[in-house]
Amino acid sequence: DQQVKQNSPSLSVQEGRISILNCDYTNSMFDYFLWYKKYPAEGPTFLISISSIKDKNEDGRFTVFLNKSAKHLSLHIVPSQPGDSAVYFCAASENGGGADGLTFGKGTHLIIQP
Amino acid sequence: AAGVIQSPRHLIKEKRETATLKCYPIPRHDTVYWYQQGPGQDPQFLISFYEKMQSDKGSIPDRFSAQQFSDYHSELNMSSLELGDSALYFCASSLGRRTEAFFGQGTRLTVV
């Protein structure tokens, strides 16, 4: 059973607009959530994270929102740039940080159109 | 800046053979993680090491073993390879267990 779900395999957004990537989870023991970006033939690159004690974390153009009651988190990228085109993985952990035992979603392929 | 180095980048093995994947963490990083990503799948956690001791274990088959050496590099040993072991194997490292982890480019293992 998929504990971390990214229901949109792909998302197409116009350059300059906001990209919103969604992620749902089922395990209420998860206490730390991360977003990774992955280009073809490269390893995942850490983007942003959020602890379960927060509901928002912002870093430049990237903001992650966490709704614990709905077991839902989202990544907002604004404004979207061509270099943002990549696969984005949502990941969750019960270990409060790091990369121990991360459970990944299947990823969303974000395509930024000029 | 130095990143996580994985070798080899590509490896082709036959069924029932053995394979050894190597991971060299970022200098001074003491924690190493191994993940397996099958075709069209999300990455699955295999195992991690902190200060040369196993710290967490995920869905690593009994045919696989791993260790972290005194210089903090890690090796994933895979025996009796099966077709289903064909995947991208990622290694990541971090300084401490609760900090940001950096992934390597992965080793693509193909079992034929």
mmCIF file of C-alpha atoms in Angstrom:
data_model
loop_
_atom_site.group_PDB
_atom_site.id
_atom_site.type_symbol
_atom_site.label_atom_id
_atom_site.label_comp_id
_atom_site.label_asym_id
_atom_site.label_seq_id
_atom_site.Cartn_x
_atom_site.Cartn_y
_atom_site.Cartn_z
ATOM 1 C CA ASP A 1 0.000 0.000 0.000
ATOM 2 C CA GLN A 2 1.443 3.346 -1.057
ATOM 3 C CA GLN A 3 1.892 5.444 2.086
ATOM 4 C CA VAL A 4 2.936 8.541 0.148
ATOM 5 C CA LYS A 5 0.884 9.358 -2.900
ATOM 6 C CA GLN A 6 1.491 11.818 -5.680
ATOM 7 C CA ASN A 7 -1.612 11.461 -7.778
ATOM 8 C CA SER A 8 -0.489 13.613 -10.682
ATOM 9 C CA PRO A 9 2.136 11.821 -12.787
ATOM 10 C CA SER A 10 2.729 15.023 -14.725
ATOM 11 C CA LEU A 11 1.957 18.726 -14.582
ATOM 12 C CA SER A 12 2.426 21.367 -17.239
ATOM 13 C CA VAL A 13 2.741 25.034 -16.206
ATOM 14 C CA GLN A 14 3.519 28.164 -18.131
ATOM 15 C CA GLU A 15 6.756 29.969 -17.338
ATOM 16 C CA GLY A 16 6.222 32.716 -14.773
ATOM 17 C CA ARG A 17 3.097 31.126 -13.308
ATOM 18 C CA ILE A 18 2.753 29.218 -10.052
ATOM 19 C CA SER A 19 3.404 25.474 -9.990
ATOM 20 C CA ILE A 20 1.572 23.526 -7.291
ATOM 21 C CA LEU A 21 2.593 19.945 -6.664
ATOM 22 C CA ASN A 22 0.493 17.864 -4.306
ATOM 23 C CA CYS A 23 1.244 14.958 -2.039
ATOM 24 C CA ASP A 24 -0.973 12.895 0.284
ATOM 25 C CA TYR A 25 0.105 10.475 2.967
ATOM 26 C CA THR A 26 -1.603 7.839 5.060
ATOM 27 C CA ASN A 27 0.848 7.151 7.889
ATOM 28 C CA SER A 28 0.073 9.434 10.839
ATOM 29 C CA MET A 29 3.492 8.604 12.346
ATOM 30 C CA PHE A 30 5.291 10.603 9.670
ATOM 31 C CA ASP A 31 6.808 13.663 11.319
ATOM 32 C CA TYR A 32 9.090 15.039 8.651
ATOM 33 C CA PHE A 33 8.428 15.715 4.990
ATOM 34 C CA LEU A 34 10.768 16.535 2.155
ATOM 35 C CA TRP A 35 10.635 17.451 -1.488
ATOM 36 C CA TYR A 36 13.323 16.285 -3.898
ATOM 37 C CA LYS A 37 13.909 17.308 -7.475
ATOM 38 C CA LYS A 38 15.375 14.865 -9.961
ATOM 39 C CA TYR A 39 16.758 15.401 -13.434
ATOM 40 C CA PRO A 40 17.279 12.418 -15.771
ATOM 41 C CA ALA A 41 20.503 10.486 -15.099
ATOM 42 C CA GLU A 42 21.080 12.356 -11.827
ATOM 43 C CA GLY A 43 20.373 11.590 -8.201
ATOM 44 C CA PRO A 44 17.568 13.331 -6.292
ATOM 45 C CA THR A 45 18.422 16.829 -5.085
ATOM 46 C CA PHE A 46 16.999 18.051 -1.804
ATOM 47 C CA LEU A 47 14.738 21.067 -2.237
ATOM 48 C CA ILE A 48 12.876 21.879 0.942
ATOM 49 C CA SER A 49 11.568 20.159 4.035
ATOM 50 C CA ILE A 50 9.012 20.695 6.761
ATOM 51 C CA SER A 51 8.622 19.305 10.226
ATOM 52 C CA SER A 52 5.182 18.187 11.372
ATOM 53 C CA ILE A 53 5.161 20.918 14.009
ATOM 54 C CA LYS A 54 4.971 23.549 11.287
ATOM 55 C CA ASP A 55 2.404 24.236 8.613
ATOM 56 C CA LYS A 56 4.552 26.281 6.244
ATOM 57 C CA ASN A 57 8.181 26.565 5.252
ATOM 58 C CA GLU A 58 9.505 28.970 2.676
ATOM 59 C CA ASP A 59 12.840 29.100 0.842
ATOM 60 C CA GLY A 60 13.099 31.553 -2.005
ATOM 61 C CA ARG A 61 10.712 30.580 -4.771
ATOM 62 C CA PHE A 62 9.765 27.354 -2.980
ATOM 63 C CA THR A 63 7.125 27.048 -0.272
ATOM 64 C CA VAL A 64 5.866 23.857 1.284
ATOM 65 C CA PHE A 65 2.508 23.749 3.056
ATOM 66 C CA LEU A 66 1.493 20.982 5.428
ATOM 67 C CA ASN A 67 -2.081 20.207 6.430
ATOM 68 C CA LYS A 68 -1.778 17.510 9.087
ATOM 69 C CA SER A 69 -5.502 17.015 9.565
ATOM 70 C CA ALA A 70 -5.898 16.302 5.863
ATOM 71 C CA LYS A 71 -2.573 14.430 5.653
ATOM 72 C CA HIS A 72 -1.707 16.590 2.702
ATOM 73 C CA LEU A 73 1.259 18.665 1.684
ATOM 74 C CA SER A 74 1.954 20.794 -1.322
ATOM 75 C CA LEU A 75 4.947 22.441 -2.932
ATOM 76 C CA HIS A 76 4.464 25.852 -4.496
ATOM 77 C CA ILE A 77 7.011 27.200 -6.951
ATOM 78 C CA VAL A 78 6.575 30.812 -7.909
ATOM 79 C CA PRO A 79 7.455 32.062 -10.401
ATOM 80 C CA SER A 80 8.089 28.887 -12.353
ATOM 81 C CA GLN A 81 11.227 28.856 -14.483
ATOM 82 C CA PRO A 82 12.318 26.572 -17.354
ATOM 83 C CA GLY A 83 15.038 25.050 -15.144
ATOM 84 C CA ASP A 84 12.320 23.826 -12.804
ATOM 85 C CA SER A 85 11.317 21.181 -15.348
ATOM 86 C CA ALA A 86 12.126 17.910 -13.584
ATOM 87 C CA VAL A 87 10.533 15.078 -11.632
ATOM 88 C CA TYR A 88 9.570 16.094 -8.099
ATOM 89 C CA PHE A 89 9.401 13.488 -5.366
ATOM 90 C CA CYS A 90 7.591 13.939 -2.098
ATOM 91 C CA ALA A 91 9.127 11.933 0.753
ATOM 92 C CA ALA A 92 8.204 11.352 4.377
ATOM 93 C CA SER A 93 9.954 10.040 7.443
ATOM 94 C CA GLU A 94 9.096 8.885 10.970
ATOM 95 C CA ASN A 95 12.622 9.699 12.076
ATOM 96 C CA GLY A 96 12.430 13.474 12.326
ATOM 97 C CA GLY A 97 14.898 14.398 9.601
ATOM 98 C CA GLY A 98 17.786 13.118 7.553
ATOM 99 C CA ALA A 99 17.313 10.411 4.966
ATOM 100 C CA ASP A 100 16.767 7.348 7.168
ATOM 101 C CA GLY A 101 13.887 5.238 6.005
ATOM 102 C CA LEU A 102 12.346 7.811 3.713
ATOM 103 C CA THR A 103 9.134 6.755 2.019
ATOM 104 C CA PHE A 104 8.885 8.312 -1.405
ATOM 105 C CA GLY A 105 5.931 9.034 -3.629
ATOM 106 C CA LYS A 106 6.093 8.007 -7.272
ATOM 107 C CA GLY A 107 6.932 11.515 -8.422
ATOM 108 C CA THR A 108 5.339 14.230 -10.527
ATOM 109 C CA HIS A 109 6.952 15.277 -13.788
ATOM 110 C CA LEU A 110 6.764 19.073 -13.916
ATOM 111 C CA ILE A 111 7.051 20.634 -17.352
ATOM 112 C CA ILE A 112 7.506 24.376 -17.563
ATOM 113 C CA GLN A 113 6.404 25.717 -20.905
ATOM 114 C CA PRO A 114 7.931 28.918 -22.310
ATOM 115 C CA ALA B 1 32.111 21.405 -4.177
ATOM 116 C CA ALA B 2 32.657 17.686 -3.758
ATOM 117 C CA GLY B 3 29.542 15.567 -4.078
ATOM 118 C CA VAL B 4 28.653 11.974 -3.336
ATOM 119 C CA ILE B 5 30.552 9.710 -5.700
ATOM 120 C CA GLN B 6 29.156 6.362 -6.739
ATOM 121 C CA SER B 7 30.978 3.758 -8.754
ATOM 122 C CA PRO B 8 30.538 2.243 -11.141
ATOM 123 C CA ARG B 9 27.933 4.377 -12.887
ATOM 124 C CA HIS B 10 26.730 1.446 -14.948
ATOM 125 C CA LEU B 11 27.036 -2.275 -14.338
ATOM 126 C CA ILE B 12 25.789 -5.257 -16.277
ATOM 127 C CA LYS B 13 25.752 -8.649 -14.588
ATOM 128 C CA GLU B 14 24.280 -12.034 -15.336
ATOM 129 C CA LYS B 15 21.777 -13.842 -13.131
ATOM 130 C CA ARG B 16 23.317 -15.507 -10.087
ATOM 131 C CA GLU B 17 26.447 -13.340 -10.292
ATOM 132 C CA THR B 18 27.587 -10.962 -7.569
ATOM 133 C CA ALA B 19 27.986 -7.200 -7.713
ATOM 134 C CA THR B 20 29.615 -4.605 -5.480
ATOM 135 C CA LEU B 21 28.511 -0.992 -5.560
ATOM 136 C CA LYS B 22 30.644 1.675 -3.944
ATOM 137 C CA CYS B 23 29.702 5.004 -2.414
ATOM 138 C CA TYR B 24 32.087 7.755 -1.388
ATOM 139 C CA PRO B 25 30.319 10.330 0.782
ATOM 140 C CA ILE B 26 30.952 14.025 0.835
ATOM 141 C CA PRO B 27 34.115 14.675 2.889
ATOM 142 C CA ARG B 28 33.392 14.759 6.642
ATOM 143 C CA HIS B 29 29.953 13.224 6.201
ATOM 144 C CA ASP B 30 29.530 10.333 8.620
ATOM 145 C CA THR B 31 26.158 8.951 7.543
ATOM 146 C CA VAL B 32 25.439 6.972 4.393
ATOM 147 C CA TYR B 33 22.094 5.776 3.026
ATOM 148 C CA TRP B 34 21.316 3.319 0.216
ATOM 149 C CA TYR B 35 18.157 3.478 -1.899
ATOM 150 C CA GLN B 36 16.944 1.302 -4.769
ATOM 151 C CA GLN B 37 14.753 2.681 -7.542
ATOM 152 C CA GLY B 38 13.273 0.120 -9.911
ATOM 153 C CA PRO B 39 11.999 1.069 -13.388
ATOM 154 C CA GLY B 40 9.004 3.369 -13.016
ATOM 155 C CA GLN B 41 9.123 3.024 -9.238
ATOM 156 C CA ASP B 42 9.798 5.393 -6.361
ATOM 157 C CA PRO B 43 13.065 5.036 -4.449
ATOM 158 C CA GLN B 44 12.973 2.373 -1.735
ATOM 159 C CA PHE B 45 15.141 2.641 1.363
ATOM 160 C CA LEU B 46 17.566 -0.244 1.785
ATOM 161 C CA ILE B 47 19.924 0.492 4.658
ATOM 162 C CA SER B 48 21.891 3.264 6.365
ATOM 163 C CA PHE B 49 25.067 3.618 8.394
ATOM 164 C CA TYR B 50 26.152 6.174 10.949
ATOM 165 C CA GLU B 51 29.743 6.266 12.166
ATOM 166 C CA LYS B 52 30.426 2.871 10.576
ATOM 167 C CA MET B 53 27.543 1.183 12.383
ATOM 168 C CA GLN B 54 24.261 0.157 10.779
ATOM 169 C CA SER B 55 21.688 2.679 11.908
ATOM 170 C CA ASP B 56 18.504 1.724 10.087
ATOM 171 C CA LYS B 57 17.348 -1.079 7.836
ATOM 172 C CA GLY B 58 14.636 -1.060 5.217
ATOM 173 C CA SER B 59 13.622 -3.480 2.507
ATOM 174 C CA ILE B 60 17.076 -4.896 1.859
ATOM 175 C CA PRO B 61 17.005 -8.529 0.688
ATOM 176 C CA ASP B 62 19.012 -11.107 2.623
ATOM 177 C CA ARG B 63 21.126 -11.600 -0.519
ATOM 178 C CA PHE B 64 22.427 -8.065 -0.077
ATOM 179 C CA SER B 65 24.848 -6.846 2.543
ATOM 180 C CA ALA B 66 26.496 -3.522 3.143
ATOM 181 C CA GLN B 67 29.048 -1.916 5.361
ATOM 182 C CA GLN B 68 30.680 1.397 6.040
ATOM 183 C CA PHE B 69 34.435 1.479 6.260
ATOM 184 C CA SER B 70 36.835 3.464 8.438
ATOM 185 C CA ASP B 71 37.138 6.152 5.748
ATOM 186 C CA TYR B 72 33.313 6.378 5.729
ATOM 187 C CA HIS B 73 32.900 5.017 2.242
ATOM 188 C CA SER B 74 30.279 2.311 1.917
ATOM 189 C CA GLU B 75 29.866 -0.772 -0.239
ATOM 190 C CA LEU B 76 26.683 -2.603 -1.140
ATOM 191 C CA ASN B 77 27.336 -6.252 -1.925
ATOM 192 C CA MET B 78 24.714 -8.094 -3.901
ATOM 193 C CA SER B 79 24.850 -11.852 -4.435
ATOM 194 C CA SER B 80 22.787 -14.363 -6.414
ATOM 195 C CA LEU B 81 21.563 -11.547 -8.597
ATOM 196 C CA GLU B 82 18.054 -11.792 -10.000
ATOM 197 C CA LEU B 83 16.469 -10.039 -12.950
ATOM 198 C CA GLY B 84 14.351 -8.028 -10.510
ATOM 199 C CA ASP B 85 17.479 -6.498 -8.992
ATOM 200 C CA SER B 86 17.868 -4.386 -12.123
ATOM 201 C CA ALA B 87 17.462 -0.859 -10.825
ATOM 202 C CA LEU B 88 19.106 2.440 -10.110
ATOM 203 C CA TYR B 89 20.918 2.329 -6.770
ATOM 204 C CA PHE B 90 21.370 5.660 -5.037
ATOM 205 C CA CYS B 91 23.659 6.462 -2.198
ATOM 206 C CA ALA B 92 23.251 9.575 -0.086
ATOM 207 C CA SER B 93 25.337 11.063 2.682
ATOM 208 C CA SER B 94 24.833 13.552 5.468
ATOM 209 C CA LEU B 95 26.688 15.021 8.408
ATOM 210 C CA GLY B 96 24.809 13.436 11.258
ATOM 211 C CA ARG B 97 21.546 11.542 10.999
ATOM 212 C CA ARG B 98 19.013 14.355 11.174
ATOM 213 C CA THR B 99 20.434 16.723 8.617
ATOM 214 C CA GLU B 100 20.062 17.335 4.919
ATOM 215 C CA ALA B 101 21.206 14.392 2.819
ATOM 216 C CA PHE B 102 22.881 14.700 -0.557
ATOM 217 C CA PHE B 103 22.383 12.025 -3.174
ATOM 218 C CA GLY B 104 24.888 10.660 -5.649
ATOM 219 C CA GLN B 105 24.129 10.179 -9.321
ATOM 220 C CA GLY B 106 23.385 6.512 -8.832
ATOM 221 C CA THR B 107 24.618 3.213 -10.201
ATOM 222 C CA ARG B 108 22.458 1.637 -12.858
ATOM 223 C CA LEU B 109 22.571 -2.133 -12.432
ATOM 224 C CA THR B 110 21.238 -4.305 -15.215
ATOM 225 C CA VAL B 111 20.903 -8.027 -14.606
ATOM 226 C CA VAL B 112 20.576 -10.134 -17.746
#
